[in-house]
Amino acid sequence: MGTKKNKGTVCVQGGWQPKKGEPRMLPIYQSTTFKYDNSDQMARLFDLKDTGYFYTRLQNPTNDVVADKIRELEGGVSAMLTSSGQAASFYSVFNICEAGGHFIASNNIYGGTYNLFGVTMKKLGIECTFFDPDCSDEEIESLIRPNTKCVFGETISNPGCHVFDIERFAGMAHSHGLPLIVDNTFATPVNCRPFEWGADIVVHSTTKYLDGHATSVGGCIVDSGNFDWMAHADKFPGLCQPDESYHGLTYAEAFGKNAFITKATAQLMRDLGSIQSPFNAFLLNLGIETLHLRMRQHCENAQKVAEFLHDNERVAWISYCGLPDDKYYALGQKYLPNGSCGVIAFGLKGDRETAIKFMDSLKMISIVTHVADSRTCVLHPASHTHRQLSDEQLREAGIAPDLIRLSVGIEDVEDIIADIKQALNQ
Ligand SMILES: *Cc1c(COP(=O)(O)O)cnc(C)c1O
């Protein structure tokens, strides 16, 4: 409403807008259910004729306020929270791609998403073909089939730190009548808004920078409202044909620009139930209040750490798009002009053992299965998060076996560098 606010202001003031006498801080509606005065009022909610809350598995006011803040940050029209980033990625595809369907995804994505798309969704009869974003348009477009439903990529890939050319892939997707879904977890809307480059749907693992303090696992889906489902009605029957579980209602007709999120809420959340707890949404909201400040510090620190590693003789290679000789520097300047994120990928001269020795020698910086947190942390994907991938799959996903993922926090950068320095000397 009113004039468009800057991102920092939305981080602080977006979402909860209390009326006279209401709590200044977003209340936690820790309630499974909601009261109505008569049976007809309730019936109208079930028919999607009125909007309102009836059961937290579908919607909860605390969650919706926080989803709305993320929606405003991304510049979308509607949004929903999910219990995890994995649930958000799954719903974003499954909402438009059912058994017998196919989609294509960049091979430079989070390991959990790679496994979800390549293994688990296959068991549901949905096929994903992974593409190398460095291939030519012709090579990638040759993977698109008549039953292809969407294109998926990650703004900054976890853990490779490659930058996805959103505008290029949006153009490619749209020329085939497909939406582009972008996982914007690492960049956050503070540093990149994929909708401005043509992406149609954005997903987040809010577990990372949005929460920022490692308190709550969560996810979010945001719709730009820009994709015209009805123009490709044959391809998207779930949105463009009557839903028998809602008395023949057609989402794209009844809800227009809000069709995607309404269907994901009314159908997928209802049936699969991956709601975020209102308490976690409260913590997420608190995290987002400082997102703009934290991202600035993460980027400033990571740039200095990246420059230190870049010039260190024990470092074999480094991937951070803020370094002028990085492969993704130009894409970084285009999509992430104010900074990318705090995550750096690098390898040490030596073998796998060298990486493990280095990590075990760190004192302040801890080894955790986490990333994008206010505390600096480190992980060796080949022995931790990506254990389930073969060496070949690792390489396909752009992950060198010696890759160390360093997530630079918001401590004083001198202390971060000092810890890395002493560990490198071990
Ligand atoms: C962590 C992560 C996910 C998965 O999110 P969870 O909240 O752990 O389920 C998805 N995408 C990216 C880029 C991630 O970093």
CSV table of C-alpha atoms in Angstrom, one decimal, residues 9-219:
chain,number,residue,atom,x,y,z
A,9,THR,CA,12.6,-0.4,5.7
A,10,VAL,CA,10.6,-3.5,4.6
A,11,CYS,CA,12.9,-5.7,6.6
A,12,VAL,CA,12.1,-3.7,9.7
A,13,GLN,CA,8.6,-2.5,9.1
A,14,GLY,CA,7.1,-4.9,6.5
A,15,GLY,CA,4.5,-7.5,7.3
A,16,TRP,CA,2.8,-6.8,10.6
A,17,GLN,CA,0.8,-3.6,10.6
A,18,PRO,CA,-0.9,-3.2,14.0
A,19,LYS,CA,-4.1,-1.3,14.3
A,20,LYS,CA,-5.2,0.8,17.3
A,21,GLY,CA,-4.4,-0.9,20.6
A,22,GLU,CA,-2.9,-4.0,18.9
A,23,PRO,CA,0.5,-5.4,19.9
A,24,ARG,CA,3.4,-3.5,18.3
A,25,MET,CA,5.3,-6.8,17.8
A,26,LEU,CA,3.9,-9.6,15.6
A,27,PRO,CA,1.9,-11.9,17.9
A,28,ILE,CA,2.4,-15.6,17.8
A,29,TYR,CA,-1.0,-17.2,16.9
A,30,GLN,CA,-0.1,-20.5,18.6
A,31,SER,CA,-3.5,-22.0,17.8
A,32,THR,CA,-4.4,-25.0,15.7
A,33,THR,CA,-7.8,-23.7,15.0
A,34,PHE,CA,-10.1,-20.6,14.7
A,35,LYS,CA,-13.6,-19.9,15.9
A,36,TYR,CA,-16.7,-19.0,13.9
A,37,ASP,CA,-20.2,-18.0,14.8
A,38,ASN,CA,-22.2,-20.3,12.6
A,39,SER,CA,-21.8,-23.3,10.3
A,40,ASP,CA,-22.3,-21.3,7.1
A,41,GLN,CA,-19.3,-19.0,7.8
A,42,MET,CA,-17.2,-22.1,8.2
A,43,ALA,CA,-18.6,-23.7,5.1
A,44,ARG,CA,-17.8,-20.7,2.9
A,45,LEU,CA,-14.1,-20.9,4.0
A,46,PHE,CA,-14.0,-24.6,3.0
A,47,ASP,CA,-15.4,-23.6,-0.4
A,48,LEU,CA,-12.7,-20.9,-0.8
A,49,LYS,CA,-15.6,-18.4,-1.1
A,50,ASP,CA,-14.4,-16.3,1.8
A,51,THR,CA,-10.9,-15.8,3.0
A,52,GLY,CA,-10.1,-16.6,6.6
A,53,TYR,CA,-8.4,-19.0,8.9
A,54,PHE,CA,-9.8,-22.3,10.0
A,55,TYR,CA,-6.9,-24.7,10.6
A,56,THR,CA,-3.2,-24.0,10.9
A,57,ARG,CA,-2.2,-26.9,8.6
A,58,LEU,CA,-3.5,-24.7,5.8
A,59,GLN,CA,-2.9,-21.2,7.0
A,60,ASN,CA,-1.9,-19.3,10.1
A,61,PRO,CA,-2.0,-15.5,10.7
A,62,THR,CA,1.6,-15.3,12.1
A,63,ASN,CA,2.9,-17.2,9.1
A,64,ASP,CA,1.0,-15.2,6.6
A,65,VAL,CA,2.4,-11.9,8.0
A,66,VAL,CA,5.9,-13.1,7.7
A,67,ALA,CA,5.3,-14.6,4.2
A,68,ASP,CA,3.9,-11.2,3.3
A,69,LYS,CA,7.1,-9.4,4.4
A,70,ILE,CA,9.2,-11.8,2.2
A,71,ARG,CA,6.7,-11.2,-0.6
A,72,GLU,CA,7.2,-7.5,-0.4
A,73,LEU,CA,11.0,-7.8,-0.2
A,74,GLU,CA,10.9,-9.9,-3.4
A,75,GLY,CA,8.4,-7.7,-5.1
A,76,GLY,CA,5.9,-10.6,-5.7
A,77,VAL,CA,2.1,-10.8,-5.4
A,78,SER,CA,1.6,-13.7,-3.0
A,79,ALA,CA,3.7,-15.9,-0.8
A,80,MET,CA,3.5,-18.8,1.7
A,81,LEU,CA,5.8,-20.2,4.3
A,82,THR,CA,6.7,-23.9,4.4
A,83,SER,CA,8.3,-26.1,7.1
A,84,SER,CA,11.6,-26.2,5.2
A,85,GLY,CA,13.4,-25.1,2.1
A,86,GLN,CA,13.1,-28.6,0.8
A,87,ALA,CA,9.3,-28.4,1.1
A,88,ALA,CA,9.3,-25.1,-0.7
A,89,SER,CA,11.4,-26.5,-3.6
A,90,PHE,CA,9.2,-29.6,-3.8
A,91,TYR,CA,5.9,-27.7,-3.7
A,92,SER,CA,7.1,-25.1,-6.2
A,93,VAL,CA,7.6,-27.8,-8.8
A,94,PHE,CA,4.9,-30.3,-7.7
A,95,ASN,CA,2.3,-27.6,-7.9
A,96,ILE,CA,2.6,-27.5,-11.7
A,97,CYS,CA,4.3,-30.8,-12.5
A,98,GLU,CA,2.6,-34.1,-11.8
A,99,ALA,CA,3.3,-37.8,-12.6
A,100,GLY,CA,4.2,-38.1,-16.2
A,101,GLY,CA,5.6,-34.6,-16.2
A,102,HIS,CA,9.2,-33.4,-16.8
A,103,PHE,CA,11.2,-30.4,-15.8
A,104,ILE,CA,14.8,-29.2,-16.3
A,105,ALA,CA,17.1,-27.9,-13.5
A,106,SER,CA,20.5,-26.5,-13.4
A,107,ASN,CA,23.0,-29.1,-12.1
A,108,ASN,CA,24.5,-26.3,-10.0
A,109,ILE,CA,22.1,-26.5,-7.1
A,110,TYR,CA,22.0,-27.5,-3.4
A,111,GLY,CA,22.7,-31.2,-2.9
A,112,GLY,CA,19.4,-31.8,-1.1
A,113,THR,CA,17.5,-30.3,-4.0
A,114,TYR,CA,19.5,-32.4,-6.5
A,115,ASN,CA,18.5,-35.5,-4.6
A,116,LEU,CA,14.9,-34.5,-4.3
A,117,PHE,CA,14.6,-33.8,-8.0
A,118,GLY,CA,16.8,-36.6,-9.4
A,119,VAL,CA,15.8,-39.5,-7.0
A,120,THR,CA,12.7,-38.9,-4.9
A,121,MET,CA,10.5,-37.1,-7.5
A,122,LYS,CA,11.4,-39.8,-10.0
A,123,LYS,CA,9.6,-42.2,-7.6
A,124,LEU,CA,6.5,-40.0,-8.0
A,125,GLY,CA,6.8,-40.4,-11.8
A,126,ILE,CA,8.3,-36.9,-12.3
A,127,GLU,CA,11.4,-36.7,-14.3
A,128,CYS,CA,14.1,-34.1,-14.0
A,129,THR,CA,16.9,-33.5,-16.5
A,130,PHE,CA,19.8,-31.6,-15.2
A,131,PHE,CA,21.6,-29.1,-17.4
A,132,ASP,CA,25.0,-27.5,-17.2
A,133,PRO,CA,24.3,-23.7,-17.3
A,134,ASP,CA,27.6,-23.2,-19.1
A,135,CYS,CA,26.2,-25.1,-22.2
A,136,SER,CA,24.9,-23.3,-25.2
A,137,ASP,CA,21.2,-22.4,-25.5
A,138,GLU,CA,20.8,-25.0,-28.2
A,139,GLU,CA,22.1,-27.8,-26.0
A,140,ILE,CA,20.0,-26.8,-23.1
A,141,GLU,CA,16.8,-26.2,-25.2
A,142,SER,CA,17.2,-29.7,-26.7
A,143,LEU,CA,16.4,-31.1,-23.3
A,144,ILE,CA,12.9,-29.5,-23.3
A,145,ARG,CA,10.1,-31.9,-24.2
A,146,PRO,CA,6.4,-31.6,-24.9
A,147,ASN,CA,5.7,-32.6,-21.2
A,148,THR,CA,8.3,-30.2,-19.7
A,149,LYS,CA,6.7,-27.9,-17.1
A,150,CYS,CA,9.4,-25.6,-15.7
A,151,VAL,CA,13.0,-24.6,-15.5
A,152,PHE,CA,14.8,-24.4,-12.1
A,153,GLY,CA,18.0,-22.8,-10.9
A,154,GLU,CA,19.8,-21.2,-7.9
A,155,THR,CA,20.8,-17.5,-7.9
A,156,ILE,CA,24.1,-18.4,-6.2
A,157,SER,CA,24.7,-22.1,-6.0
A,158,ASN,CA,25.2,-23.9,-2.8
A,159,PRO,CA,28.1,-24.9,-2.4
A,160,GLY,CA,29.8,-24.0,-5.7
A,161,CYS,CA,29.0,-20.2,-5.5
A,162,HIS,CA,28.3,-20.1,-9.2
A,163,VAL,CA,26.0,-17.2,-10.3
A,164,PHE,CA,22.9,-18.2,-12.4
A,165,ASP,CA,22.2,-16.1,-15.4
A,166,ILE,CA,18.6,-15.5,-14.5
A,167,GLU,CA,17.7,-13.2,-17.4
A,168,ARG,CA,19.1,-15.7,-20.0
A,169,PHE,CA,17.2,-18.7,-18.5
A,170,ALA,CA,14.0,-16.7,-18.0
A,171,GLY,CA,14.1,-15.8,-21.7
A,172,MET,CA,14.7,-19.4,-22.6
A,173,ALA,CA,11.9,-20.7,-20.4
A,174,HIS,CA,9.4,-18.2,-21.6
A,175,SER,CA,10.1,-18.9,-25.3
A,176,HIS,CA,8.9,-22.4,-24.5
A,177,GLY,CA,5.9,-21.4,-22.5
A,178,LEU,CA,7.5,-22.4,-19.2
A,179,PRO,CA,8.0,-20.6,-15.9
A,180,LEU,CA,11.4,-20.1,-14.3
A,181,ILE,CA,11.7,-21.0,-10.7
A,182,VAL,CA,14.7,-19.6,-8.8
A,183,ASP,CA,16.0,-20.6,-5.4
A,184,ASN,CA,17.2,-17.2,-4.0
A,185,THR,CA,18.4,-18.5,-0.7
A,186,PHE,CA,22.0,-17.3,-0.8
A,187,ALA,CA,21.5,-13.9,-2.4
A,188,THR,CA,18.3,-13.0,-0.4
A,189,PRO,CA,16.0,-10.3,-1.8
A,190,VAL,CA,18.4,-7.8,-0.2
A,191,ASN,CA,21.0,-8.5,-2.8
A,192,CYS,CA,19.0,-9.8,-5.7
A,193,ARG,CA,15.4,-9.8,-6.8
A,194,PRO,CA,15.0,-12.6,-9.4
A,195,PHE,CA,11.6,-11.2,-10.5
A,196,GLU,CA,13.3,-8.1,-11.8
A,197,TRP,CA,15.2,-10.4,-14.2
A,198,GLY,CA,12.2,-12.4,-15.4
A,199,ALA,CA,12.0,-15.2,-12.9
A,200,ASP,CA,8.3,-16.3,-12.2
A,201,ILE,CA,8.5,-18.1,-8.9
A,202,VAL,CA,11.1,-17.7,-6.1
A,203,VAL,CA,11.8,-20.2,-3.4
A,204,HIS,CA,13.8,-19.8,-0.2
A,205,SER,CA,15.3,-21.9,2.5
A,206,THR,CA,14.6,-19.3,5.2
A,207,THR,CA,16.8,-21.5,7.5
A,208,LYS,CA,19.8,-19.6,6.1
A,209,TYR,CA,20.2,-15.8,6.0
A,210,LEU,CA,16.6,-14.9,6.4
A,211,ASP,CA,16.5,-16.4,9.9
A,212,GLY,CA,20.2,-15.8,10.1
A,213,HIS,CA,20.7,-17.1,13.7
A,214,ALA,CA,20.4,-20.8,13.2
A,215,THR,CA,17.2,-21.1,15.2
A,216,SER,CA,14.5,-22.4,12.8
A,217,VAL,CA,14.3,-24.6,9.7
A,218,GLY,CA,11.8,-23.1,7.2
A,219,GLY,CA,11.0,-22.2,3.7
